[in-house]
PDB file of C-alpha atoms in Angstrom:
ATOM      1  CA  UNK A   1     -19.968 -11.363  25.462  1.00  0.00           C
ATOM      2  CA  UNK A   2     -19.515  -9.634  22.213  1.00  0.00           C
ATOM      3  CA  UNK A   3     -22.532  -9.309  19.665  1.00  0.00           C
ATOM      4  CA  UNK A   4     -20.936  -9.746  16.419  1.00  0.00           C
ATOM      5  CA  UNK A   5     -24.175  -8.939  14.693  1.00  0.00           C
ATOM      6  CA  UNK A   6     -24.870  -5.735  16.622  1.00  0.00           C
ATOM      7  CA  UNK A   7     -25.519  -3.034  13.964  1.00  0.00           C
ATOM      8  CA  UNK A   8     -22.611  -0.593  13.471  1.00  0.00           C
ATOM      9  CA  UNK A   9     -23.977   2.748  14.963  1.00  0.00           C
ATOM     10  CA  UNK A  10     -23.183   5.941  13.149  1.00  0.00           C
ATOM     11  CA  UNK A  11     -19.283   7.328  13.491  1.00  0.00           C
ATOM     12  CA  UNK A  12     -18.162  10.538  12.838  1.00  0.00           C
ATOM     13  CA  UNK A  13     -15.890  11.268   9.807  1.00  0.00           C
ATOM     14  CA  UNK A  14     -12.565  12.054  10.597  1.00  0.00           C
ATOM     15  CA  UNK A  15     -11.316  15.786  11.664  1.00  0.00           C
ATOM     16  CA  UNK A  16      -7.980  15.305  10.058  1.00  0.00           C
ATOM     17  CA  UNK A  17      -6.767  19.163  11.142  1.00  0.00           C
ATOM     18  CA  UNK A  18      -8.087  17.954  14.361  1.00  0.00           C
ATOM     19  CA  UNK A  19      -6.616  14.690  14.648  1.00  0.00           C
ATOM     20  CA  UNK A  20      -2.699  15.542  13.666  1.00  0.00           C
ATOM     21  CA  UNK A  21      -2.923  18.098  16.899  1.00  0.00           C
ATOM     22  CA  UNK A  22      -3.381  15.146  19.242  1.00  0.00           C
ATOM     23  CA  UNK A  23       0.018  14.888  21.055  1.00  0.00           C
ATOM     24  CA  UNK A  24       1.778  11.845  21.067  1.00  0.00           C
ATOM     25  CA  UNK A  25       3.581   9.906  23.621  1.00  0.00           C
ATOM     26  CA  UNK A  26       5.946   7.443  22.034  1.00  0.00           C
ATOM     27  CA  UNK A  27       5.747   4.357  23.858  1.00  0.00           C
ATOM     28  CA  UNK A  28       8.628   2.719  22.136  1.00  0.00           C
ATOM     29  CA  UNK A  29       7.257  -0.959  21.209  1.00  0.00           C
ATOM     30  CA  UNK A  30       8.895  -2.224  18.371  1.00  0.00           C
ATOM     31  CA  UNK A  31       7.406  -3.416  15.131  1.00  0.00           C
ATOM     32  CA  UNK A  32       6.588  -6.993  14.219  1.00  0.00           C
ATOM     33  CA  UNK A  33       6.297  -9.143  11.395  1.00  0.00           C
ATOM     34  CA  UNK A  34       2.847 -10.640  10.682  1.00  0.00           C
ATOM     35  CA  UNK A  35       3.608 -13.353   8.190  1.00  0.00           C
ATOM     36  CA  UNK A  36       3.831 -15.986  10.705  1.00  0.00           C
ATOM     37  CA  UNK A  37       1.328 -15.463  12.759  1.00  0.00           C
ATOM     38  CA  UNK A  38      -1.432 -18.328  12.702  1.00  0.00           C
ATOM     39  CA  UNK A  39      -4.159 -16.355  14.565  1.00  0.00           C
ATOM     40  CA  UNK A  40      -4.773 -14.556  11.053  1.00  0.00           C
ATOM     41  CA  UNK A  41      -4.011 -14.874   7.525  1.00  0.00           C
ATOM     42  CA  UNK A  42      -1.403 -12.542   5.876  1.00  0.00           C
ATOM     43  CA  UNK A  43      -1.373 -11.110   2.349  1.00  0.00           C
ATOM     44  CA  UNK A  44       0.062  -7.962   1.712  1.00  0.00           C
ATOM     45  CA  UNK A  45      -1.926  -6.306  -0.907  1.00  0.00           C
ATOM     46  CA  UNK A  46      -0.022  -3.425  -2.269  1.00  0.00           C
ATOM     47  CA  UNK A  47       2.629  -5.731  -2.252  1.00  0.00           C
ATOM     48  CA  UNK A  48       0.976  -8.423  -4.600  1.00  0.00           C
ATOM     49  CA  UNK A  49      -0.603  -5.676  -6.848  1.00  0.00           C
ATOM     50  CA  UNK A  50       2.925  -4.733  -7.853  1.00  0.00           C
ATOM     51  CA  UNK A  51       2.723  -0.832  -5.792  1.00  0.00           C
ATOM     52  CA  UNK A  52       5.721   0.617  -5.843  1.00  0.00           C
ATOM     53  CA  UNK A  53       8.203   0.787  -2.736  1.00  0.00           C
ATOM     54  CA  UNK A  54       5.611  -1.835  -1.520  1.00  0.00           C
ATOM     55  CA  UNK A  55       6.670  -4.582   0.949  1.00  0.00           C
ATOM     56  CA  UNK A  56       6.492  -8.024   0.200  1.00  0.00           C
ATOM     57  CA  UNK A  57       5.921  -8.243   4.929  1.00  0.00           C
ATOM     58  CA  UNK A  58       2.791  -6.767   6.703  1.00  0.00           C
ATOM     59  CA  UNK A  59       4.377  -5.092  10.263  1.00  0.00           C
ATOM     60  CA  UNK A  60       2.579  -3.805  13.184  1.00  0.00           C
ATOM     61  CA  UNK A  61       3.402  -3.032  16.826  1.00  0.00           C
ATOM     62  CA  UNK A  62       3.845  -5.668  19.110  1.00  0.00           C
ATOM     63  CA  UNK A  63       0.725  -4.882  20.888  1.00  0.00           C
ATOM     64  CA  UNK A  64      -1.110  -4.938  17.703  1.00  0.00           C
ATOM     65  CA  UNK A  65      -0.553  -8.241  17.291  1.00  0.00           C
ATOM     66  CA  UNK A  66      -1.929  -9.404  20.054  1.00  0.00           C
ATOM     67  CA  UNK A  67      -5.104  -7.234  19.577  1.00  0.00           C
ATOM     68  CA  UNK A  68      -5.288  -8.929  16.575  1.00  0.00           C
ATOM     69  CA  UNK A  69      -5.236 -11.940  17.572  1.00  0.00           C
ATOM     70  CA  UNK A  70      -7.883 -11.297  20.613  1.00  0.00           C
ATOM     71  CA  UNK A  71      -9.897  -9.811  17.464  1.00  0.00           C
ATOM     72  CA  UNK A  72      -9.545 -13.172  15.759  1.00  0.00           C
ATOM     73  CA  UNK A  73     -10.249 -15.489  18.588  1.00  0.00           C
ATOM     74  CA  UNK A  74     -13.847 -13.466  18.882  1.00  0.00           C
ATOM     75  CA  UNK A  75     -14.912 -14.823  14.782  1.00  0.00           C
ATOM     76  CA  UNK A  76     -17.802 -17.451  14.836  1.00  0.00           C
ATOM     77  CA  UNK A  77     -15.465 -21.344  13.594  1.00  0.00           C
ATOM     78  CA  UNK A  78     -13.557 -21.203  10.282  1.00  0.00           C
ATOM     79  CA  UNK A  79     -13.929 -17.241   9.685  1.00  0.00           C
ATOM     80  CA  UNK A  80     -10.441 -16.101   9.982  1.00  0.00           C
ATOM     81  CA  UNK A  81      -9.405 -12.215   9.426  1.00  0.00           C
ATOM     82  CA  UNK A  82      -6.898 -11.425   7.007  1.00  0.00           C
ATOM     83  CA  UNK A  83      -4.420  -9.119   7.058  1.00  0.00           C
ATOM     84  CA  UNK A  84      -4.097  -6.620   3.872  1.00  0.00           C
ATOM     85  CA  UNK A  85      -1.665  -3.871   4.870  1.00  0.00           C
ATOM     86  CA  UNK A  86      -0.167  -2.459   8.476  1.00  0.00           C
ATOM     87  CA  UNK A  87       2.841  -0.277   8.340  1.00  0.00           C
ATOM     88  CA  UNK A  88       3.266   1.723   5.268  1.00  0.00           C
ATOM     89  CA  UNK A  89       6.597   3.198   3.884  1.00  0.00           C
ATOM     90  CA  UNK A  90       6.313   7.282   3.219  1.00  0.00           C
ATOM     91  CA  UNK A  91       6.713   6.388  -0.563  1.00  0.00           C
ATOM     92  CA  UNK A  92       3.693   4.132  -0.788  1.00  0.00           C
ATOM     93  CA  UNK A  93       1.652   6.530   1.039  1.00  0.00           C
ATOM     94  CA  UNK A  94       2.479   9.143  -1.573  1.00  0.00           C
ATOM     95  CA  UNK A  95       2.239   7.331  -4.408  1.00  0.00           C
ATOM     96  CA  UNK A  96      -1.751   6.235  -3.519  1.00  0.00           C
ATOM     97  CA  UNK A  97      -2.649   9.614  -2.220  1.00  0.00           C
ATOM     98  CA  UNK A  98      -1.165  11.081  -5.400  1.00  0.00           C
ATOM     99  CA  UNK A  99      -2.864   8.226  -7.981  1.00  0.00           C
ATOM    100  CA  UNK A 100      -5.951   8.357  -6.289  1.00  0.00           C
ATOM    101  CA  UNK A 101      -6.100  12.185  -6.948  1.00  0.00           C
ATOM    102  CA  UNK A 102      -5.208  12.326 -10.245  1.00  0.00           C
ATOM    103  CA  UNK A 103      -7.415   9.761 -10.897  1.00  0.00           C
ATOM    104  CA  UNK A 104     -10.475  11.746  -9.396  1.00  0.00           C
ATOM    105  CA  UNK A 105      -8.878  15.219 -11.121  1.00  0.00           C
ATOM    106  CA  UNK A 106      -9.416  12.943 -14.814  1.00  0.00           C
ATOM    107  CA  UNK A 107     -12.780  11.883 -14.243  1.00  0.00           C
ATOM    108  CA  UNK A 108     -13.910  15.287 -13.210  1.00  0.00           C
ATOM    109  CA  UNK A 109     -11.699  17.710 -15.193  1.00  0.00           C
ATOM    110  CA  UNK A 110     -13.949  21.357 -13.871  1.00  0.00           C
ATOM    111  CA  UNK A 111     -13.782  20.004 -10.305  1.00  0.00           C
ATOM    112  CA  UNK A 112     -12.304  22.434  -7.398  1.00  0.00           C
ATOM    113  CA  UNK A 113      -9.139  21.357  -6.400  1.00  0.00           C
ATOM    114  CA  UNK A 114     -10.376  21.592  -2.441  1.00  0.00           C
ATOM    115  CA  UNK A 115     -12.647  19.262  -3.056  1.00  0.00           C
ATOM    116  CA  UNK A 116     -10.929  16.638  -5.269  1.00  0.00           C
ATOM    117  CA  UNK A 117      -8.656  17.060  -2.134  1.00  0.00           C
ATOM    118  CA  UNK A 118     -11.460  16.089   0.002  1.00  0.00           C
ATOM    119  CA  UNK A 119     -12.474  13.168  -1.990  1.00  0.00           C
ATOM    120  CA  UNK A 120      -8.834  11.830  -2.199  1.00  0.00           C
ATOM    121  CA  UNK A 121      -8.549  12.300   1.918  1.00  0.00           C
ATOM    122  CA  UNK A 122     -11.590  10.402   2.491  1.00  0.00           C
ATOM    123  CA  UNK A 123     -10.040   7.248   0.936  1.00  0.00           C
ATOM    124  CA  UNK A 124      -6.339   7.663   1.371  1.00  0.00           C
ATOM    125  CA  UNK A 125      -4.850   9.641   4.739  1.00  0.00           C
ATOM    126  CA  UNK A 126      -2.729  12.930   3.360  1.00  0.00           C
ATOM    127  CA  UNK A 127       1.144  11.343   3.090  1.00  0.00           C
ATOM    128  CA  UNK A 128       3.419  13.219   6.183  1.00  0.00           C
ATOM    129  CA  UNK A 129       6.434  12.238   7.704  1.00  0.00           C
ATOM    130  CA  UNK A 130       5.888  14.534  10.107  1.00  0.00           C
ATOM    131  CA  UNK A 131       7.025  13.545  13.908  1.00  0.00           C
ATOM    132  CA  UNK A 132       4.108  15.521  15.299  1.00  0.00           C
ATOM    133  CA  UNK A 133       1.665  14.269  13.127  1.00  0.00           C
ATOM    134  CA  UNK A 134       2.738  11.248  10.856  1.00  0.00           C
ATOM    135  CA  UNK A 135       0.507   9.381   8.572  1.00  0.00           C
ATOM    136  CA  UNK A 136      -1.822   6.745  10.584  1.00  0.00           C
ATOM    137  CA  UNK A 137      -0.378   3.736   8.420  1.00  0.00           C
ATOM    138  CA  UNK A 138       3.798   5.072   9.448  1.00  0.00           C
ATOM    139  CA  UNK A 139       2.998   4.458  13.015  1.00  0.00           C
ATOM    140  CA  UNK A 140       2.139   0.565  12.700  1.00  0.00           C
ATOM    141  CA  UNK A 141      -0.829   1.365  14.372  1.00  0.00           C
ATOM    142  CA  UNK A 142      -2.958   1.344  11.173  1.00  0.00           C
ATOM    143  CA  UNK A 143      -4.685  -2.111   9.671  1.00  0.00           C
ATOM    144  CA  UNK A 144      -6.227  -2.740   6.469  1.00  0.00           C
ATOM    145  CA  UNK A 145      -8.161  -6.061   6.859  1.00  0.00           C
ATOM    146  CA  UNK A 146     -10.820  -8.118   5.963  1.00  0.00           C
ATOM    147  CA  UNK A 147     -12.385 -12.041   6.672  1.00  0.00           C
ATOM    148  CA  UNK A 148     -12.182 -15.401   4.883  1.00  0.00           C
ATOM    149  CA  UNK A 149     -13.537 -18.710   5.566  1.00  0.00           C
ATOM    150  CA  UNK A 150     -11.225 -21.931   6.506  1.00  0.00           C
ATOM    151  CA  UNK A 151     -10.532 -22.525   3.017  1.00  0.00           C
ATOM    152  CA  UNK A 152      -9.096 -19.030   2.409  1.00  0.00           C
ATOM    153  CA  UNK A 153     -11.976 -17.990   0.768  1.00  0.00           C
ATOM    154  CA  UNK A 154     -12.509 -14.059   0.889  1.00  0.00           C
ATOM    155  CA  UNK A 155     -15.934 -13.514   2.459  1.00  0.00           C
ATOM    156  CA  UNK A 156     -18.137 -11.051   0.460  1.00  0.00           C
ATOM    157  CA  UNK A 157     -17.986  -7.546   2.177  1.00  0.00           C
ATOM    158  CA  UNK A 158     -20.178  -5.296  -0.285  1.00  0.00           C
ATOM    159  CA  UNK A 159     -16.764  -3.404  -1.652  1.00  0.00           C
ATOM    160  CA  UNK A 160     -13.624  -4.119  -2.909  1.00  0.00           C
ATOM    161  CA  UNK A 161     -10.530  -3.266  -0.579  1.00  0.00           C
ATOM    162  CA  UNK A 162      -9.463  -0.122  -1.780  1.00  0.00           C
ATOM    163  CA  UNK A 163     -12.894   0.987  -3.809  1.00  0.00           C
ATOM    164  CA  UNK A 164     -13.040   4.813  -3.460  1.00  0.00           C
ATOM    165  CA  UNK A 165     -17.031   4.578  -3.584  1.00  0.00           C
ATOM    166  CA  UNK A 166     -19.590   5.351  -1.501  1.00  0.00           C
ATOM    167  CA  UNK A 167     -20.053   1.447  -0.947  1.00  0.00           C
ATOM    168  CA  UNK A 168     -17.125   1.940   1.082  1.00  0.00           C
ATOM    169  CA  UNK A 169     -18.312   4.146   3.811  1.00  0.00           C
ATOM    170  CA  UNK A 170     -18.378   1.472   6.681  1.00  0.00           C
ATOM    171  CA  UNK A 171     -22.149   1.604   7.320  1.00  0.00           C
ATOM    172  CA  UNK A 172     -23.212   2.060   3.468  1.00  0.00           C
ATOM    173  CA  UNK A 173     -25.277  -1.037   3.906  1.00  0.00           C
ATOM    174  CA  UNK A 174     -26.908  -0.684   7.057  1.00  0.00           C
ATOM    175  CA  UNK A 175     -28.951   2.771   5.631  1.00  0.00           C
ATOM    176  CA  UNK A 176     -30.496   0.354   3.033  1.00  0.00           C
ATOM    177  CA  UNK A 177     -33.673  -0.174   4.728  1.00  0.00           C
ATOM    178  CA  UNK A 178     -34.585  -2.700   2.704  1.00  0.00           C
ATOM    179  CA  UNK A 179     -31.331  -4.804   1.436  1.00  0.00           C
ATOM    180  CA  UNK A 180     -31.454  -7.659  -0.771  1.00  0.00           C
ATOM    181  CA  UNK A 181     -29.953 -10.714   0.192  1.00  0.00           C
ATOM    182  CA  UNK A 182     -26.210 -10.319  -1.148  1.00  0.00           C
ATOM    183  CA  UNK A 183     -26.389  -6.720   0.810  1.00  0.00           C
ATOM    184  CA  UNK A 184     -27.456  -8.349   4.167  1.00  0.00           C
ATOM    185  CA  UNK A 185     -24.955 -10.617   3.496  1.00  0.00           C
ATOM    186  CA  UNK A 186     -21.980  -8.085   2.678  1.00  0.00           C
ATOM    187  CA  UNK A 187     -23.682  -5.825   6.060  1.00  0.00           C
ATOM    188  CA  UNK A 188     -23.684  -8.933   8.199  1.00  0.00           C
ATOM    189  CA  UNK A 189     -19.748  -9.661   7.401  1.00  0.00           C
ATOM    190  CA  UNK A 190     -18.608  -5.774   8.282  1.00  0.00           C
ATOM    191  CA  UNK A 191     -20.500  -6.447  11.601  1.00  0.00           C
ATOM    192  CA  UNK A 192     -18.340  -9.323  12.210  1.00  0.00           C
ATOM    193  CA  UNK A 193     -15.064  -7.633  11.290  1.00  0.00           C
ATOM    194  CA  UNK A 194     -16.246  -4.053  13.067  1.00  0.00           C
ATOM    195  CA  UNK A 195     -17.726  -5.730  16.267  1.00  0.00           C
ATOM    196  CA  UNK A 196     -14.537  -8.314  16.872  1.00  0.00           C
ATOM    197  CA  UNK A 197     -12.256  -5.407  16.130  1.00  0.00           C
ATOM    198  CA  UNK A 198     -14.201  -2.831  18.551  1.00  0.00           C
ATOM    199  CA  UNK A 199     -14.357  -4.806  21.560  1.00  0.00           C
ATOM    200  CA  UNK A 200     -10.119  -5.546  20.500  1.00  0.00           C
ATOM    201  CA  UNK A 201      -9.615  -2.085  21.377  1.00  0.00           C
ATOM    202  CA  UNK A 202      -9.422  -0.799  17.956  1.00  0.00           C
ATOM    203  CA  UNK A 203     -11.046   2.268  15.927  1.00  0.00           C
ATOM    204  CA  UNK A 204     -12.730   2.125  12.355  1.00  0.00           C
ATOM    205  CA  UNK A 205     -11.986   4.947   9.547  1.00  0.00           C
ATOM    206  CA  UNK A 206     -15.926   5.471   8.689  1.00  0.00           C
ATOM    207  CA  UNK A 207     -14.692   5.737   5.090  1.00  0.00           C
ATOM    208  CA  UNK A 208     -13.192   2.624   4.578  1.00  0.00           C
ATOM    209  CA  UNK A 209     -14.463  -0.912   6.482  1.00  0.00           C
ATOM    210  CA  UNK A 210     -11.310  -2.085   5.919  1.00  0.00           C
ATOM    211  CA  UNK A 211      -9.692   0.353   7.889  1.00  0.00           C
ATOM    212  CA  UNK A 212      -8.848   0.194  11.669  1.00  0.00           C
ATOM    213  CA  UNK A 213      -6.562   2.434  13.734  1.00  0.00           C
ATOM    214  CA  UNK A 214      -4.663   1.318  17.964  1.00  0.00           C
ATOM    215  CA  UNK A 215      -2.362   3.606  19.265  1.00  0.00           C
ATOM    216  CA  UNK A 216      -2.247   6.313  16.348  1.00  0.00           C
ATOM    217  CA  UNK A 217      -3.758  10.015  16.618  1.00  0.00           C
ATOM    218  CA  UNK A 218      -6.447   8.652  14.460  1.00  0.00           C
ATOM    219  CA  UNK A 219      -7.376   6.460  17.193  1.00  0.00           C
ATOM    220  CA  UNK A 220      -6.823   8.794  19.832  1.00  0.00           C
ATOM    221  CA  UNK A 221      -9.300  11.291  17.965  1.00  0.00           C
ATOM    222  CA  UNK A 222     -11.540   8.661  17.716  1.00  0.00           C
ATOM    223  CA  UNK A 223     -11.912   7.650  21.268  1.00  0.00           C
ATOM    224  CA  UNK A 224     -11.507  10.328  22.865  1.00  0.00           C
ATOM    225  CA  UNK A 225      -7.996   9.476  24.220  1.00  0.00           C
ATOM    226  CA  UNK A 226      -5.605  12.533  25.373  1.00  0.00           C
ATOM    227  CA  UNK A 227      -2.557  11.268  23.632  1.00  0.00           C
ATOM    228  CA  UNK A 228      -1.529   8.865  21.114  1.00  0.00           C
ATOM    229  CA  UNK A 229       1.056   6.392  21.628  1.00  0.00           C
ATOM    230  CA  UNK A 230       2.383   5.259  18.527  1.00  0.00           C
ATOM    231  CA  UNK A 231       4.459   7.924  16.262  1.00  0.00           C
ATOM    232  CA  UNK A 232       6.217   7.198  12.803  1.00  0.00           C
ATOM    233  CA  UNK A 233       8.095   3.945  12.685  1.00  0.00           C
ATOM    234  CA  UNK A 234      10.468   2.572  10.335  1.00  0.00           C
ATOM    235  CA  UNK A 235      11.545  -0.805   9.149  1.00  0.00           C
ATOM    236  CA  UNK A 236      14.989  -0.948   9.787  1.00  0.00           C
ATOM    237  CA  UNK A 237      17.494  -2.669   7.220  1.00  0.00           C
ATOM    238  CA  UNK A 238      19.925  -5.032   8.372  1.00  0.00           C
ATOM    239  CA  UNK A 239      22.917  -2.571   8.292  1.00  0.00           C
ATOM    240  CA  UNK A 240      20.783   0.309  10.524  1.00  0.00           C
ATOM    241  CA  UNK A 241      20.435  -2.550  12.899  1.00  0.00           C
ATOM    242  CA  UNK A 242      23.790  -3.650  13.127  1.00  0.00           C
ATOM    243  CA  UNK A 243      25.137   0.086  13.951  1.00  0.00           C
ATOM    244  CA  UNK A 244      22.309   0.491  16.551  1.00  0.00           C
ATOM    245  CA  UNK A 245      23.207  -2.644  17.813  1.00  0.00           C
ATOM    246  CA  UNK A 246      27.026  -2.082  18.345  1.00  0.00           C
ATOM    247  CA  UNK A 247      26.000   1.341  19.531  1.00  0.00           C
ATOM    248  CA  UNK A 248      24.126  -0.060  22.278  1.00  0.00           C
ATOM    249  CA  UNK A 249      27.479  -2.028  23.311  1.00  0.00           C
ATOM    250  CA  UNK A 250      29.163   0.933  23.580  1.00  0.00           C
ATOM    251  CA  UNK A 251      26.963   2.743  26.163  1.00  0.00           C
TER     252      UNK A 251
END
């Protein structure tokens, strides 16, 4: 039986260099709308906040749905995870990785570029296209989520989605030794999300509690795994499909 209370123990940050020189093994499952699921709530962030190139559809792999959905049916009655972002066009990637930098390069003007890098990478993965090493969010293997109650209400998680602060580092509240009642409260709630998540299969970005990786190299990293499954995926539009389609007649 899962302990969704458990504390969340201490995680590694991510070896990017390291993680883009896991292989991957494409295993071929297709994407899949979100929106209709009723395991989860949907609401595609970057979307709503008016990103550019963002999608107004959340997609994951196939088998990420029904992680998801295993993930959900471990939540205590009327807490309900909601989905924020999954697959990620190249452009959107860009355009936060690039914002977010600039950003950090305004506030602190003398900064080293290597380390405003840093910063930027440990909120936003560096954009790539690349086959042998493609952004996690590309392969559909990435989710940004968090948890509301029945009513839709967000539940209070000690961060906003997105915050490049220290807050949040995944375990930022558990090394208060003493929290106040609105930070037990915000710990307590990413021990929910992290614990049903975990025992779904998936990995957590120790950067960002909103982050969590199946299938990717990130993943694979993570866990230990000696391949990754998922590569870069793409969204098809209607006329891509139709040639693929009536290419598949012809063989």
């Amino acid at each position: 039986m899962t302990d969704l209370f458990a504390p969340i123990l201490p995680q590694p940050d991510p070896d990017w260099a390291e993680a883009f020189r896991v292989p991957i093994v494409e295993c071929g499952q297709p994407l899949q709308a979100l929106g209709i699921a009723t395991g989860f709530a949907v609401w595609p962030a970057y979307h709503r906040l008016g990103v550019p190139n963002a999608l107004p559809e959340c997609h994951a792999r196939s088998e990420i749905f029904e992680r998801l959905l295993h993930a959900a049916s471990l939540l205590p009655d009327g807490i309900r995870l909601v989905i924020l972002d999954a697959w990620r066009p190249f452009a959107v990637q860009q355009h936060l990785y690039d914002t977010l930098y600039d950003i950090l390069r305004q506030h602190e003007p003398d900064a080293d570029p290597a380390e405003l890098t840093r910063r930027t990478r440990e909120f936003v993965a560096p954009p790539s296209t690349r086959a042998e090493s493609p952004s996690p969010h590309l392969t559909g293997g990435a989710i940004d989520l968090t948890l509301c109650d029945r009513d839709g209400r967000w539940l209070e998680m000690g961060s906003l989605f997105d915050e490049a602060t220290p807050r949040s580092y995944t375990r930022h509240y558990e090394e208060i030794a003493q929290p106040d009642e609105a930070q037990r409260l915000a710990r307590d709630n990413r021990r929910m999300l992290f614990n049903a998540m975990s025992a779904a299969g998936f990995s957590n970005l120790s950067s960002e509690w909103w982050h969590y990786d199946y299938g990717d190299q990130l993943w694979a990293a993570h866990l230990g795994k000696p391949h990754a499954i998922y590569g870069p995926a793409h969204v098809l539009p209607l006329e891509q499909l139709w040639r693929q389609q009536l290419e598949g007649l012809r063989r």
